[in-house]
Amino acid sequence: MSAAMAMVGLFWIVEGDVYVGAKPSGHGPGVRLTPEAVVGLGDGQSRLHLWEDVRGLTVSGVPTKTLMRQVGAVKDLAIGTVMELALAGGVSLGGEAPPLLTVGVESAEGVDELTAYVAAARGYSPTEADLSRALLSRLTEGAATLETTLAAMSDWGRSREGGTPRRAEREELLREWLG
């Protein structure tokens, strides 16, 4: 049986583990939020930022869903399918890595930029992106807030069955975790 996982806003929650962006595999980049620290994972960014040193968390490079992006994705899918059918031997043009987002971890020493793969194939709703940014900011408000918020996210992940909820439920969860 595979681990239950779900995407809620910019967060990827696998059982009790919380990631910003997609959970990395192999040596791929990722950012994990633990009760003790913000952890950079993957080649070249294996670093630990203890929460007591973290002054701020920001995220940039977040693709958001717009009507034009959705129309473009459908058009790209259609063109890609036609191109793949036209190529002899069925060679795929796909296979590129998903886009990256950047997590800025601010401390007294400055800002350390960690990267993670974007989990949402077609981008995030603007509301989910904004709520996620607010939640990341809230995690830096103090130990009590951090512990209760991360615990709520982890508990939800451990009890979740059935993958990623629909957008309305994801937005409601983010609001709930914001308190």
Coordinates of C-alpha atoms in Angstrom, one line a residue:
M1 CA 0.0 0.0 0.0
S2 CA 1.4 3.4 -1.0
A3 CA 1.6 6.3 1.4
A4 CA -1.4 8.7 1.3
M5 CA -0.3 12.0 -0.1
A6 CA -2.1 15.2 -1.0
M7 CA -1.5 18.7 -2.3
V8 CA -3.0 21.6 -0.4
G9 CA -1.9 25.0 -1.7
L10 CA 1.8 25.1 -2.2
F11 CA 2.2 22.2 0.3
W12 CA 2.7 18.5 -0.4
I13 CA 1.7 16.4 2.6
V14 CA 2.8 12.8 2.7
E15 CA 1.5 11.1 5.8
G16 CA 3.0 13.3 8.5
D17 CA 5.6 15.0 6.4
V18 CA 5.1 18.5 5.0
Y19 CA 6.9 19.9 2.0
V20 CA 6.8 23.2 0.1
G21 CA 6.3 22.2 -3.5
A22 CA 6.5 18.6 -4.5
K23 CA 8.2 15.9 -2.4
P24 CA 11.6 15.3 -4.0
S25 CA 12.7 11.9 -5.2
G26 CA 16.3 10.8 -5.5
H27 CA 18.6 13.7 -5.7
G28 CA 16.0 16.2 -6.8
P29 CA 15.5 19.5 -5.0
G30 CA 12.9 19.9 -2.3
V31 CA 12.0 21.8 0.9
R32 CA 10.7 20.0 4.0
L33 CA 9.2 21.7 7.0
T34 CA 9.8 19.8 10.2
P35 CA 9.0 20.8 13.8
E36 CA 12.7 21.7 14.3
A37 CA 13.8 23.2 11.0
V38 CA 13.3 24.2 7.3
V39 CA 15.3 21.5 5.5
G40 CA 16.7 21.9 2.0
L41 CA 16.9 18.5 0.2
G42 CA 18.7 17.4 -2.9
D43 CA 22.0 17.9 -4.6
G44 CA 23.7 21.2 -3.7
Q45 CA 21.1 22.4 -1.2
S46 CA 21.2 19.9 1.7
R47 CA 20.9 22.5 4.5
L48 CA 19.1 22.9 7.8
H49 CA 17.6 26.2 9.0
L50 CA 16.5 25.9 12.6
W51 CA 13.2 27.7 13.2
E52 CA 14.7 29.8 16.0
D53 CA 17.0 31.4 13.3
V54 CA 14.3 31.8 10.6
R55 CA 12.9 35.3 10.4
G56 CA 10.9 34.9 7.3
L57 CA 9.8 32.5 4.6
T58 CA 8.9 33.6 1.1
V59 CA 8.1 31.8 -2.1
S60 CA 8.7 33.0 -5.7
G61 CA 8.2 31.5 -9.1
V62 CA 4.8 30.1 -8.2
P63 CA 2.8 29.5 -11.4
T64 CA -0.8 30.6 -10.9
K65 CA -3.8 29.5 -12.9
T66 CA -5.3 32.1 -15.2
L67 CA -7.9 31.6 -17.9
M68 CA -5.1 32.2 -20.6
R69 CA -2.8 29.7 -18.9
Q70 CA -5.6 27.1 -18.9
V71 CA -6.4 27.8 -22.6
G72 CA -2.6 27.6 -23.4
A73 CA -2.3 24.3 -21.5
V74 CA -5.2 22.8 -23.6
K75 CA -3.6 24.2 -26.8
D76 CA -0.2 22.9 -25.9
L77 CA -1.6 19.4 -25.0
A78 CA -3.4 19.3 -28.4
I79 CA -0.3 20.4 -30.3
G80 CA 1.9 18.0 -28.4
T81 CA -0.4 15.1 -29.1
V82 CA -0.5 15.9 -32.8
M83 CA 3.3 16.2 -32.9
E84 CA 3.8 12.9 -31.1
L85 CA 1.4 11.1 -33.4
A86 CA 3.1 12.6 -36.4
L87 CA 6.6 11.5 -35.3
A88 CA 7.6 8.1 -36.7
G89 CA 8.2 5.6 -33.9
G90 CA 6.1 7.5 -31.4
V91 CA 9.1 9.4 -29.8
S92 CA 7.8 11.7 -27.1
L93 CA 8.8 15.4 -27.0
G94 CA 8.0 15.4 -23.3
G95 CA 10.2 14.3 -20.4
E96 CA 11.3 17.7 -19.2
A97 CA 11.5 18.4 -15.5
P98 CA 8.6 20.3 -13.9
P99 CA 9.2 24.0 -13.2
L100 CA 10.9 25.1 -10.0
L101 CA 9.8 27.4 -7.3
T102 CA 12.1 29.2 -4.9
V103 CA 11.7 29.3 -1.1
G104 CA 13.6 32.2 0.5
V105 CA 14.6 31.4 4.1
E106 CA 15.5 34.7 5.8
S107 CA 17.8 34.7 8.9
A108 CA 20.3 37.1 10.5
E109 CA 22.8 36.0 7.9
G110 CA 20.6 37.0 4.9
V111 CA 18.3 35.0 2.6
D112 CA 19.1 31.5 1.6
E113 CA 17.3 30.4 -1.5
L114 CA 16.1 26.8 -1.7
T115 CA 14.4 25.3 -4.7
A116 CA 11.6 22.7 -5.1
Y117 CA 9.6 21.3 -8.0
V118 CA 6.2 22.8 -8.5
A119 CA 3.6 20.2 -7.6
A120 CA 0.6 21.5 -9.5
A121 CA 0.9 20.5 -13.2
R122 CA -1.2 23.5 -14.4
G123 CA -0.4 26.0 -11.7
Y124 CA -2.0 27.0 -8.4
S125 CA -5.2 29.0 -8.0
P126 CA -4.3 32.6 -7.0
T127 CA -6.3 32.2 -3.7
E128 CA -4.3 29.0 -2.8
A129 CA -1.0 30.7 -3.6
D130 CA -1.9 33.7 -1.4
L131 CA -3.2 31.6 1.5
S132 CA 0.0 29.4 1.3
R133 CA 2.2 32.5 1.4
A134 CA 0.3 33.8 4.5
L135 CA 0.7 30.3 6.1
L136 CA 4.4 30.3 5.5
S137 CA 4.7 33.7 7.1
R138 CA 2.6 32.6 10.1
L139 CA 5.1 29.7 10.7
T140 CA 7.8 32.3 11.5
E141 CA 5.7 34.0 14.2
G142 CA 6.9 31.9 17.1
A143 CA 7.4 28.4 18.4
A144 CA 3.8 27.9 19.7
T145 CA 2.2 29.0 16.4
L146 CA 4.7 26.9 14.4
E147 CA 4.2 23.8 16.5
T148 CA 0.4 23.9 16.4
T149 CA 0.2 24.8 12.7
L150 CA 2.6 22.1 11.6
A151 CA 1.0 19.6 13.9
A152 CA -2.4 20.3 12.4
M153 CA -1.0 19.9 8.9
S154 CA 0.8 16.6 9.8
D155 CA -2.2 15.2 11.6
W156 CA -4.4 16.0 8.6
G157 CA -1.9 14.2 6.4
R158 CA -1.7 11.1 8.6
S159 CA -5.5 10.8 8.7
R160 CA -6.1 11.7 5.0
E161 CA -7.2 9.0 2.6
G162 CA -7.8 9.4 -1.1
G163 CA -5.3 12.0 -2.4
T164 CA -5.7 15.7 -3.1
P165 CA -9.0 17.3 -2.1
R166 CA -10.9 19.6 -4.4
R167 CA -10.0 23.3 -4.6
A168 CA -12.7 24.5 -2.2
E169 CA -11.7 22.0 0.5
R170 CA -8.0 22.9 0.0
E171 CA -8.7 26.6 0.4
E172 CA -10.8 25.9 3.5
L173 CA -8.0 23.8 5.0
L174 CA -5.5 26.6 4.4
R175 CA -7.8 29.1 6.1
E176 CA -8.3 26.7 9.1
W177 CA -4.5 26.2 9.4
L178 CA -4.0 30.0 9.3
G179 CA -6.3 30.1 12.5

